[in-house]
mmCIF file with all atom_site columns, C-alpha atoms in Angstrom:
data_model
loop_
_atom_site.group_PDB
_atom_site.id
_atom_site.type_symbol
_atom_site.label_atom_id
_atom_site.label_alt_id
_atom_site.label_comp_id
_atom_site.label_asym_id
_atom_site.label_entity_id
_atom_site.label_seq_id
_atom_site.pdbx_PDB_ins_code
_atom_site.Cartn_x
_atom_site.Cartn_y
_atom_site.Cartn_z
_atom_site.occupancy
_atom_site.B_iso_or_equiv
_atom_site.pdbx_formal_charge
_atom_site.auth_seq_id
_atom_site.auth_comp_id
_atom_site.auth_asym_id
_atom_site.auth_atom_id
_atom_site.pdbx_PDB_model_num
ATOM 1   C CA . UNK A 1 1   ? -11.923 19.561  10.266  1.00 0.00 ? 20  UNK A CA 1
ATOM 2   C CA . UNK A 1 2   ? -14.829 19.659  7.690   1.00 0.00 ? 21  UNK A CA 1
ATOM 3   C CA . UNK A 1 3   ? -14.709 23.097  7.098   1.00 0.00 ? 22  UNK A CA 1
ATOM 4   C CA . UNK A 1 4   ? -10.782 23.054  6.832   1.00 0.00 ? 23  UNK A CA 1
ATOM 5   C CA . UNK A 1 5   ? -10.961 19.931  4.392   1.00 0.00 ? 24  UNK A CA 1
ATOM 6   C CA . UNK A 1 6   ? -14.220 22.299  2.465   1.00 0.00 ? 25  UNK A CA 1
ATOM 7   C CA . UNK A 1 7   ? -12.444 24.621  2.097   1.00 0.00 ? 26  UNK A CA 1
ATOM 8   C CA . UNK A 1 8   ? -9.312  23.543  0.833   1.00 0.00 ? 27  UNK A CA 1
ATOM 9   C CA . UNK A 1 9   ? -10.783 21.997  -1.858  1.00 0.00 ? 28  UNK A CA 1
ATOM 10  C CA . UNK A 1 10  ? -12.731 24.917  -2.740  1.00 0.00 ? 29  UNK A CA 1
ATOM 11  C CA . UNK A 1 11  ? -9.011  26.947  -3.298  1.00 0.00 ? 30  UNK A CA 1
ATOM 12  C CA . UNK A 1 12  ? -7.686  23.762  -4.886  1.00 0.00 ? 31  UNK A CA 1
ATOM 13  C CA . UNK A 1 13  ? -10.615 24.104  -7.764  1.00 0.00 ? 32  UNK A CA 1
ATOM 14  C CA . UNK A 1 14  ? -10.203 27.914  -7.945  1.00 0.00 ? 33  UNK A CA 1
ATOM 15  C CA . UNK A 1 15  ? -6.812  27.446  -8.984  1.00 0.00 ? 34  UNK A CA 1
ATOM 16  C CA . UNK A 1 16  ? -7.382  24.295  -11.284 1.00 0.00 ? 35  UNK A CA 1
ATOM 17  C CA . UNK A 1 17  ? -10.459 26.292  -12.719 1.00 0.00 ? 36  UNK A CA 1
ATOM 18  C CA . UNK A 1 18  ? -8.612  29.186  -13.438 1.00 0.00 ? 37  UNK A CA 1
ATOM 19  C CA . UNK A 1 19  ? -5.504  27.908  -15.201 1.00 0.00 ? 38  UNK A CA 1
ATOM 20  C CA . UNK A 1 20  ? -8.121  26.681  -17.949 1.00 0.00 ? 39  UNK A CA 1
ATOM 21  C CA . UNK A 1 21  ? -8.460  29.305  -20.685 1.00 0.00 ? 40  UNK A CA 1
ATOM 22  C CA . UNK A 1 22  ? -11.553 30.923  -21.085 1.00 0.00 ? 41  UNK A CA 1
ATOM 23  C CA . UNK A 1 23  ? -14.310 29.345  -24.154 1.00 0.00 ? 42  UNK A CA 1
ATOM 24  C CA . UNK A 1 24  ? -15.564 31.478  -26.701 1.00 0.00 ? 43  UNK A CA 1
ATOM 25  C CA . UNK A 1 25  ? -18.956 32.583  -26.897 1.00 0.00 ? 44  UNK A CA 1
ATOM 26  C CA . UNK A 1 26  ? -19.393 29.570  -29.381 1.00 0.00 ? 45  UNK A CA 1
ATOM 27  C CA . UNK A 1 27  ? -17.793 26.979  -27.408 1.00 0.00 ? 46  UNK A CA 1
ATOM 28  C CA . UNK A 1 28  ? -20.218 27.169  -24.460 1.00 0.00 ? 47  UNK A CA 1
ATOM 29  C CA . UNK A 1 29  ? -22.066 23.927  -23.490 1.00 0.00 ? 48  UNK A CA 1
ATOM 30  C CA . UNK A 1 30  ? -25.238 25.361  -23.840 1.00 0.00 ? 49  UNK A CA 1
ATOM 31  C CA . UNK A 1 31  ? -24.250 28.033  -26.790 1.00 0.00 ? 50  UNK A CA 1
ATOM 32  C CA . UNK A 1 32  ? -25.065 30.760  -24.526 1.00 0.00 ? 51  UNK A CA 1
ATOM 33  C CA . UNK A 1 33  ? -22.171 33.665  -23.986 1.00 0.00 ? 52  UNK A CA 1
ATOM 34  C CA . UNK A 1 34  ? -20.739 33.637  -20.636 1.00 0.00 ? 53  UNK A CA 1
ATOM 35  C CA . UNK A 1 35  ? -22.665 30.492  -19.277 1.00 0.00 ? 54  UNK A CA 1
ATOM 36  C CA . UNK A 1 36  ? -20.638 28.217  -17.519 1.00 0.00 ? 55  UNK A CA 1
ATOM 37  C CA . UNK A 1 37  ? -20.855 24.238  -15.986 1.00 0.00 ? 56  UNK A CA 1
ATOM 38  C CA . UNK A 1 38  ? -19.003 24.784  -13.165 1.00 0.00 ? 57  UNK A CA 1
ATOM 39  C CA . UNK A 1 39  ? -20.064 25.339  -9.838  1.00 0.00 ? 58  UNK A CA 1
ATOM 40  C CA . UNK A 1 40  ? -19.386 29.045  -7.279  1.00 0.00 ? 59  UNK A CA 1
ATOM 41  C CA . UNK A 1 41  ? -17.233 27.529  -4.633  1.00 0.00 ? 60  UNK A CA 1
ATOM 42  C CA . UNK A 1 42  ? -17.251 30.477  -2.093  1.00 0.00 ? 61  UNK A CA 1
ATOM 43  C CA . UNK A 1 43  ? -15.423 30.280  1.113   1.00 0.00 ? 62  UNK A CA 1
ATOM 44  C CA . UNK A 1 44  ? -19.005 30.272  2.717   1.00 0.00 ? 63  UNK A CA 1
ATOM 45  C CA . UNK A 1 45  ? -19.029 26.874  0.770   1.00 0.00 ? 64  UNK A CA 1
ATOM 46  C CA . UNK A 1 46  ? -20.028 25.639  -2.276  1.00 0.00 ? 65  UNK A CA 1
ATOM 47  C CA . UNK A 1 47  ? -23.737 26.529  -3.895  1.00 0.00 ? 66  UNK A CA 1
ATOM 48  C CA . UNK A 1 48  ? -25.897 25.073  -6.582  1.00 0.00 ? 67  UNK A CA 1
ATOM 49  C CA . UNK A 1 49  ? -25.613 28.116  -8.388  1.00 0.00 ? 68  UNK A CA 1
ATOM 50  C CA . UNK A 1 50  ? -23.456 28.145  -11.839 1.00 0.00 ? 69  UNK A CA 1
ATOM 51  C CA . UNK A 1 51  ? -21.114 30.720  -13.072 1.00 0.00 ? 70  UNK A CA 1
ATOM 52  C CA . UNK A 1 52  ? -22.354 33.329  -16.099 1.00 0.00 ? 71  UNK A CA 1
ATOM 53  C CA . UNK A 1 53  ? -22.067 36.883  -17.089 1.00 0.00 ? 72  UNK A CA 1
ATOM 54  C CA . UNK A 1 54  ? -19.058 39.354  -17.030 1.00 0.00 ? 73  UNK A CA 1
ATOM 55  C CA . UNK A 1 55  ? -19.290 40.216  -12.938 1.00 0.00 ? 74  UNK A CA 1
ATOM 56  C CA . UNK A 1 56  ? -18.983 35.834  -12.606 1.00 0.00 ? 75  UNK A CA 1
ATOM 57  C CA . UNK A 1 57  ? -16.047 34.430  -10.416 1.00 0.00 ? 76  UNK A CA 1
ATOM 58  C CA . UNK A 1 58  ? -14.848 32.123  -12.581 1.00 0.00 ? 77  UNK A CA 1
ATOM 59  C CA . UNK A 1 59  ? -14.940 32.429  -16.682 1.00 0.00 ? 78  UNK A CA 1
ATOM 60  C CA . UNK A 1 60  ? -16.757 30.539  -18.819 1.00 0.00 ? 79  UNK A CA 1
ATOM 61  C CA . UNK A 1 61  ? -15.296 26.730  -19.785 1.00 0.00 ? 80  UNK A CA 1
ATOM 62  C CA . UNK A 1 62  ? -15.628 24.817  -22.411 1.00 0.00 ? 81  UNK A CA 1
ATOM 63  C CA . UNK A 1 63  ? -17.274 21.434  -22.043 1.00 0.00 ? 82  UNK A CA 1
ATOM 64  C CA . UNK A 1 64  ? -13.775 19.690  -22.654 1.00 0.00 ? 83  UNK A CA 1
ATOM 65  C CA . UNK A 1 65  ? -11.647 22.191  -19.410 1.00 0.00 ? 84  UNK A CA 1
ATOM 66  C CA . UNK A 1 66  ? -15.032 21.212  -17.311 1.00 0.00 ? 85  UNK A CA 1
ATOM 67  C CA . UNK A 1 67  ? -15.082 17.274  -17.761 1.00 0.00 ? 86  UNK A CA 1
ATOM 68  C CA . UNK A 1 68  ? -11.094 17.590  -17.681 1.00 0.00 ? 87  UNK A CA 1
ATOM 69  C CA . UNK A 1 69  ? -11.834 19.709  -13.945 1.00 0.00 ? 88  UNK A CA 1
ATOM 70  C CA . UNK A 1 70  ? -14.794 17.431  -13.274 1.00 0.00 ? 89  UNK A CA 1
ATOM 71  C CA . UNK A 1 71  ? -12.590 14.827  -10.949 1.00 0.00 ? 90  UNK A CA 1
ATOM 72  C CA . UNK A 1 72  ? -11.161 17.388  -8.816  1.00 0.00 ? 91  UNK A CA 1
ATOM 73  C CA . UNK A 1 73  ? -14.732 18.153  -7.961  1.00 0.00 ? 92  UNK A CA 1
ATOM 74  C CA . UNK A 1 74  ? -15.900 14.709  -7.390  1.00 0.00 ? 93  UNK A CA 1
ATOM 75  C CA . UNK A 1 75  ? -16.503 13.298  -4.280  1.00 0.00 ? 94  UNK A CA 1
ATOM 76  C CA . UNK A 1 76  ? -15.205 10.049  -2.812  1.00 0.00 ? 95  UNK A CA 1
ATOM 77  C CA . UNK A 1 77  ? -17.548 7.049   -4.902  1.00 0.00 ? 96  UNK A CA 1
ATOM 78  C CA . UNK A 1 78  ? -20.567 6.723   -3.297  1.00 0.00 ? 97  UNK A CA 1
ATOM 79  C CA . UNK A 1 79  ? -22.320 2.967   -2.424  1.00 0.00 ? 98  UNK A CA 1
ATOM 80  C CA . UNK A 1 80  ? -25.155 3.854   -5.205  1.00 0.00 ? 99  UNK A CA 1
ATOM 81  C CA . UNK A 1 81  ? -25.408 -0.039  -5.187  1.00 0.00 ? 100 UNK A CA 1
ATOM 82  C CA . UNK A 1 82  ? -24.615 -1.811  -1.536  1.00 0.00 ? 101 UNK A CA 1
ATOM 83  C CA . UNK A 1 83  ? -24.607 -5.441  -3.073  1.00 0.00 ? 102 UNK A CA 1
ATOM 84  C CA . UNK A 1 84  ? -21.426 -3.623  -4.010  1.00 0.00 ? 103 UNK A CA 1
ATOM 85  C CA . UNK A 1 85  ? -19.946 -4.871  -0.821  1.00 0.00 ? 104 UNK A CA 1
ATOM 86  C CA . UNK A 1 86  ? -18.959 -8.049  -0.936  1.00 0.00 ? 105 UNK A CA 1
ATOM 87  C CA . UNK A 1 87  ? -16.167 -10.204 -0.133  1.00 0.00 ? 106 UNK A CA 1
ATOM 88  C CA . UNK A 1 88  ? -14.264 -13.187 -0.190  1.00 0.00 ? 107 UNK A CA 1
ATOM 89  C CA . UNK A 1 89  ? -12.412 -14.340 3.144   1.00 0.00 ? 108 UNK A CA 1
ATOM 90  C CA . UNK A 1 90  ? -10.095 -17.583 2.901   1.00 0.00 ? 109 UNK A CA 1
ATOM 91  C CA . UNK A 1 91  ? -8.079  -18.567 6.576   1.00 0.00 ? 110 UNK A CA 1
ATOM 92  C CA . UNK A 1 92  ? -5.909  -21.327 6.724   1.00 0.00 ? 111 UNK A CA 1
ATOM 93  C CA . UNK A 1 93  ? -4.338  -22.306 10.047  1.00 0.00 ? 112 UNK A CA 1
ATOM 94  C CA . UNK A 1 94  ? -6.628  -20.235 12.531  1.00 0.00 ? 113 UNK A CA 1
ATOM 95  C CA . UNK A 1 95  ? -7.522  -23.525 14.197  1.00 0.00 ? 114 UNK A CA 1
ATOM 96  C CA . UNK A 1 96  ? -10.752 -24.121 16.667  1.00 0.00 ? 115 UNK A CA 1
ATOM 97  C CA . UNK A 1 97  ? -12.969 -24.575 13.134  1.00 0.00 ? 116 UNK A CA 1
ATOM 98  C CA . UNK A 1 98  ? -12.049 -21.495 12.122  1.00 0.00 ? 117 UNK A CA 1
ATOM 99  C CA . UNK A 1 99  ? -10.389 -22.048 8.376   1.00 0.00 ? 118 UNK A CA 1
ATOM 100 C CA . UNK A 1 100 ? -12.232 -21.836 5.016   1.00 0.00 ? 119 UNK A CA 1
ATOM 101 C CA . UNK A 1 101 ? -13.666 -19.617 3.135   1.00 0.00 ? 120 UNK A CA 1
ATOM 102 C CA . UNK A 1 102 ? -16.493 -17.797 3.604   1.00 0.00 ? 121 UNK A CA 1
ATOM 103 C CA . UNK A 1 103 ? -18.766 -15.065 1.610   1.00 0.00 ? 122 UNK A CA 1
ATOM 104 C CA . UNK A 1 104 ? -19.295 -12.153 3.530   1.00 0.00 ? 123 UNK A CA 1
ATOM 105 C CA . UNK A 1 105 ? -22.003 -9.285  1.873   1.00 0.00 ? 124 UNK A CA 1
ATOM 106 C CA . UNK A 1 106 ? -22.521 -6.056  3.980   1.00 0.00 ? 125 UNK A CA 1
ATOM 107 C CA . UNK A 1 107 ? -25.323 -3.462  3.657   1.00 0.00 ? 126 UNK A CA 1
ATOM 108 C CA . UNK A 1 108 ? -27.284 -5.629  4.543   1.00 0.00 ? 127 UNK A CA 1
ATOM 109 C CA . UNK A 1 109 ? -25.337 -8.149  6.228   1.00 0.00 ? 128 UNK A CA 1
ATOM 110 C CA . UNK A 1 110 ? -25.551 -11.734 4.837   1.00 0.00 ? 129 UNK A CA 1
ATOM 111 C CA . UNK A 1 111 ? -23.231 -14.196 3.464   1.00 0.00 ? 130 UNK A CA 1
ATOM 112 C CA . UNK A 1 112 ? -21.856 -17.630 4.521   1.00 0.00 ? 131 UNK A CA 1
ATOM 113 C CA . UNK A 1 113 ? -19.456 -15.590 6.994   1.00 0.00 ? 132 UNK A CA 1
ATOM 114 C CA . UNK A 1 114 ? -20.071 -17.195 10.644  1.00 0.00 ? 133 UNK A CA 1
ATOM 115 C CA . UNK A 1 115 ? -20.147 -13.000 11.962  1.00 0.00 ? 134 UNK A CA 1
ATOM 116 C CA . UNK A 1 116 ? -21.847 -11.595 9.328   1.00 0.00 ? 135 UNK A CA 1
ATOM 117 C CA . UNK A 1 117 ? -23.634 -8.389  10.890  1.00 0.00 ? 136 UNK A CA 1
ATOM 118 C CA . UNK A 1 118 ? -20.439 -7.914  13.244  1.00 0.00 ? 137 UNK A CA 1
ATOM 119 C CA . UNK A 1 119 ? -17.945 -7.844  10.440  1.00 0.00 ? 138 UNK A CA 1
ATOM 120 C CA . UNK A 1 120 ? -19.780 -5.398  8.408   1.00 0.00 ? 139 UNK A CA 1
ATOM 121 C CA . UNK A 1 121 ? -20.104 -3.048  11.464  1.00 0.00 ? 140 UNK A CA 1
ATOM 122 C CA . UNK A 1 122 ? -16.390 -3.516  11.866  1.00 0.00 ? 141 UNK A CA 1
ATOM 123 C CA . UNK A 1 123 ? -15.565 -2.856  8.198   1.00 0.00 ? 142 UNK A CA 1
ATOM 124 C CA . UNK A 1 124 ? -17.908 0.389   8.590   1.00 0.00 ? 143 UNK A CA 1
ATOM 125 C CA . UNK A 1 125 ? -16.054 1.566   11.712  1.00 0.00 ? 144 UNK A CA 1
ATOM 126 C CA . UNK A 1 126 ? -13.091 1.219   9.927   1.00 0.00 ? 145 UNK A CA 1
ATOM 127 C CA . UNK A 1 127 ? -13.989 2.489   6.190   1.00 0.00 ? 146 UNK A CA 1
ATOM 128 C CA . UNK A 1 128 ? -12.037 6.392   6.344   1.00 0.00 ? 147 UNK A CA 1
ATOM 129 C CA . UNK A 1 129 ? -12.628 8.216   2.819   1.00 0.00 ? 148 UNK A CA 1
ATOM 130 C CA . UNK A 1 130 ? -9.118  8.592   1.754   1.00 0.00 ? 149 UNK A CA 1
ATOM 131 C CA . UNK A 1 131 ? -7.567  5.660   3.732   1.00 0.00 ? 150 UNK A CA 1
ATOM 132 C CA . UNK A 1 132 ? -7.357  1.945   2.217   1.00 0.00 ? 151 UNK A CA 1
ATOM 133 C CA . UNK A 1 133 ? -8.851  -0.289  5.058   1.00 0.00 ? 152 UNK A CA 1
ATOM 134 C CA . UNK A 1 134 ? -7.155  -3.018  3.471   1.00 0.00 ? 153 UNK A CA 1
ATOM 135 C CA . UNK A 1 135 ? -3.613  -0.904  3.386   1.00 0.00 ? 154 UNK A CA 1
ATOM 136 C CA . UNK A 1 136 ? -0.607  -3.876  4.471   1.00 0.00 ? 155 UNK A CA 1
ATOM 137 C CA . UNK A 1 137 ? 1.681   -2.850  6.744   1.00 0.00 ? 156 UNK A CA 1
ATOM 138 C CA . UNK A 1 138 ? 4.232   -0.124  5.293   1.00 0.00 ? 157 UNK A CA 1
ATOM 139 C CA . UNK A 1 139 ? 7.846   -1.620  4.249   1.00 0.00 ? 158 UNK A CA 1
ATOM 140 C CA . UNK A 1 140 ? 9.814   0.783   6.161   1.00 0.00 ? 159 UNK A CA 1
ATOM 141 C CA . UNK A 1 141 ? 7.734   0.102   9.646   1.00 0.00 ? 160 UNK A CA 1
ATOM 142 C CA . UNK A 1 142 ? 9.476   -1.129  12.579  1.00 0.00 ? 161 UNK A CA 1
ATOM 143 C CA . UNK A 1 143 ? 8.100   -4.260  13.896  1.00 0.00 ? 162 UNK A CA 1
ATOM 144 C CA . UNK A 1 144 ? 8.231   -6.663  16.997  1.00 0.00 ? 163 UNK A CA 1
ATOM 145 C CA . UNK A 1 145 ? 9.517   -10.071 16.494  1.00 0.00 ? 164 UNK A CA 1
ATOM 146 C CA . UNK A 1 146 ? 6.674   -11.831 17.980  1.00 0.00 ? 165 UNK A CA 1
ATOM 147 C CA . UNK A 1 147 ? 5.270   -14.948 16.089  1.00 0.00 ? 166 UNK A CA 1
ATOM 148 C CA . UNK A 1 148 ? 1.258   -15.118 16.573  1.00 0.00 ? 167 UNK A CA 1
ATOM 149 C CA . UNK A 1 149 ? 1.118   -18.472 14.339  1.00 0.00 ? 168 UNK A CA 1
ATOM 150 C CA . UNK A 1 150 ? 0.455   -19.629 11.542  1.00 0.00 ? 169 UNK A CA 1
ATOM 151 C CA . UNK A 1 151 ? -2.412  -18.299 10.422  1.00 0.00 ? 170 UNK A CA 1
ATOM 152 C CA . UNK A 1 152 ? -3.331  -16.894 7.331   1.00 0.00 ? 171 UNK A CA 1
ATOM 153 C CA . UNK A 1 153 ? -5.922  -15.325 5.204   1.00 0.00 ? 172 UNK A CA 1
ATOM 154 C CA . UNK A 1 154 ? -6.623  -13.899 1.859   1.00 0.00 ? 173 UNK A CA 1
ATOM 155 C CA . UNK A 1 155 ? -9.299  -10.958 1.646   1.00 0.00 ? 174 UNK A CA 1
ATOM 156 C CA . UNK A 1 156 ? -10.908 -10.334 -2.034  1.00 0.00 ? 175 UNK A CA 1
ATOM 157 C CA . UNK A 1 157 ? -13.800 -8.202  -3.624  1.00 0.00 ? 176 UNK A CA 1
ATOM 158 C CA . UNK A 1 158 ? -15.416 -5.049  -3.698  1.00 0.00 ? 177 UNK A CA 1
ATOM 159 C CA . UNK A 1 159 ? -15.612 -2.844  -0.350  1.00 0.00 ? 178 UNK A CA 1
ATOM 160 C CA . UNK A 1 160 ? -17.177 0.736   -0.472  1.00 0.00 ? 179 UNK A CA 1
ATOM 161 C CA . UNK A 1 161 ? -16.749 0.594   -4.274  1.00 0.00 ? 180 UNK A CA 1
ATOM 162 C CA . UNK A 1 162 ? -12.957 -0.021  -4.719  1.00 0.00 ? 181 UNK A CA 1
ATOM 163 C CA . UNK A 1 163 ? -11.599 -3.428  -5.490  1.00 0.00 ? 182 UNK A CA 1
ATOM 164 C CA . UNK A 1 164 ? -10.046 -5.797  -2.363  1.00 0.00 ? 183 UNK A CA 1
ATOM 165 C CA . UNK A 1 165 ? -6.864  -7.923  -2.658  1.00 0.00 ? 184 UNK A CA 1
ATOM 166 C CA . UNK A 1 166 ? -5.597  -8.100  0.301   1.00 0.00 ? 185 UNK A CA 1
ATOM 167 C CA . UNK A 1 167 ? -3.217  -10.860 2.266   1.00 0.00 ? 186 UNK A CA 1
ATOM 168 C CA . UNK A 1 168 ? -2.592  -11.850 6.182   1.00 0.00 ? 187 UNK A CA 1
ATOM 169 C CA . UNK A 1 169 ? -0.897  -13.405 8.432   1.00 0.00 ? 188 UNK A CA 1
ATOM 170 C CA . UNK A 1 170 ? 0.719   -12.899 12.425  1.00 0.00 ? 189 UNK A CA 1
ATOM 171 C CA . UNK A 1 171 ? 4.456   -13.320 11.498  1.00 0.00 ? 190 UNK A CA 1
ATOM 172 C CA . UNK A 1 172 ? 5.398   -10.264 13.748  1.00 0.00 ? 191 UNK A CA 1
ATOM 173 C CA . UNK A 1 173 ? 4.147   -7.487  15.792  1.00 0.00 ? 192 UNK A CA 1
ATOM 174 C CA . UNK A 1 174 ? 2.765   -5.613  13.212  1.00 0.00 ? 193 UNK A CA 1
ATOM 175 C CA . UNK A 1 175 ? 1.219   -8.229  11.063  1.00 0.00 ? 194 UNK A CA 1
ATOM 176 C CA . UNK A 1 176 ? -0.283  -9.223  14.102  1.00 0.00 ? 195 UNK A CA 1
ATOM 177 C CA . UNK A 1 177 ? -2.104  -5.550  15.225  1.00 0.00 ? 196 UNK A CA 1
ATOM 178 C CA . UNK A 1 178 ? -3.153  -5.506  11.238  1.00 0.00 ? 197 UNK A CA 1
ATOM 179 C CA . UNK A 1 179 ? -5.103  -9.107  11.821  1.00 0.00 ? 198 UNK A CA 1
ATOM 180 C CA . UNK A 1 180 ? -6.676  -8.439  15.684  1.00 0.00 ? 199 UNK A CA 1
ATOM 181 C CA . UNK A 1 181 ? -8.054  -4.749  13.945  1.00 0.00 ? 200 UNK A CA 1
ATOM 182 C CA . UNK A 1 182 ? -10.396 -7.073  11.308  1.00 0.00 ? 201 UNK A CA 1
ATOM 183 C CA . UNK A 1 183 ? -11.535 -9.289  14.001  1.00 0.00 ? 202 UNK A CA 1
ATOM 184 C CA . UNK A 1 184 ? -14.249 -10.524 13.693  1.00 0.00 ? 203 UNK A CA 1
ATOM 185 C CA . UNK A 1 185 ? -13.795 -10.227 9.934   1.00 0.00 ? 204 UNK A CA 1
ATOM 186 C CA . UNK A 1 186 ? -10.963 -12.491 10.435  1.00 0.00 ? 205 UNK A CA 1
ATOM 187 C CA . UNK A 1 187 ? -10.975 -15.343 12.940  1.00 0.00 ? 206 UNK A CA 1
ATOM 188 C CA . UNK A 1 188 ? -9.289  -14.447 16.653  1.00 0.00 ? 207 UNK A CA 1
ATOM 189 C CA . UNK A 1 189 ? -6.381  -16.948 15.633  1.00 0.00 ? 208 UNK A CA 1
ATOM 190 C CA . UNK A 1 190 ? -4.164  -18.826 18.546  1.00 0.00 ? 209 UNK A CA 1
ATOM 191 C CA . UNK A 1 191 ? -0.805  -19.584 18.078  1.00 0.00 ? 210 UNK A CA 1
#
């Protein structure tokens, strides 16, 4: 799956990369004819190595084509800083002690969250680049009718670098399945 996802984004840069028209000799970043930013992306995968001379791959860019290519080459954001991960988790209705709102920091685990070190394991298990762990349940889904209480929360802050605003509750089958997968995150509410 790695290789397949490697290297379609290697032929989704080729073709960015070569729509963008070629820089004069003059307009190179570093003055120098036929030295370019950008990196080879072979379909042996990508190297360290940068483009330059007439037998090159790619042509030469400008510094404007490669920051305007740079974000189709960027990875998912990284966790440079992990105090990055914090959040804000407010239940109302859970019962058995389990409402207010708690502080819950990951990486490492601390907080005033009463599952600190389980929650953040959870969140990791669940954290998929290029899926919002936080997503709510698509309009068009077909739900049970099932009432699972009234319980409900309010997720905010920062998770693997992206912000969190995120709202629950267990008014029907699906709402439901969307709570029990952030347990312990979220209290194990009774109806």
């Amino acid at each position: 799956m790695l290789r397949r996802l490697l290297l379609t984004a290697a032929v989704s840069a080729t073709a960015a990369l070569s729509s963008v028209p070629a820089a004069t000799a003059a307009g190179t970043p570093s003055g120098a004819p036929g030295v370019s930013l950008v990196p080879v992306v072979s379909p042996s995968g990508p190297s360290a190595a940068f483009t330059g001379g007439p037998s090159s791959p790619l042509s030469p860019l400008s510094v404007a084509a490669y920051r305007a290519a740079l974000p189709a080459l960027m990875p998912p954001p990284a966790r440079p800083d992990h105090s990055a991960d914090r959040l804000t988790v407010t239940v109302h209705g859970a019962g058995d002690g389990a409402d207010g709102t708690f502080e819950l920091e990951c990486h490492p685990a601390g907080g005033t969250h009463p599952h600190a070190a389980e929650a953040c394991a959870r969140l990791d298990r669940m954290t998929t680049w290029g899926k919002d762990t936080f997503a709510p349940v698509p309009p068009d889904s077909m739900c049970t009718m099932v009432y699972g209480g009234p319980a409900t929360a309010h997720v905010t802050g920062t998770w693997a670098g992206r912000p969190v605003d995120a709202r629950y509750d267990r008014s029907n089958g699906c709402e439901i399945s969307r709570w029990n997968a952030l347990e312990p995150v979220l209290p194990g509410a009774r109806p």
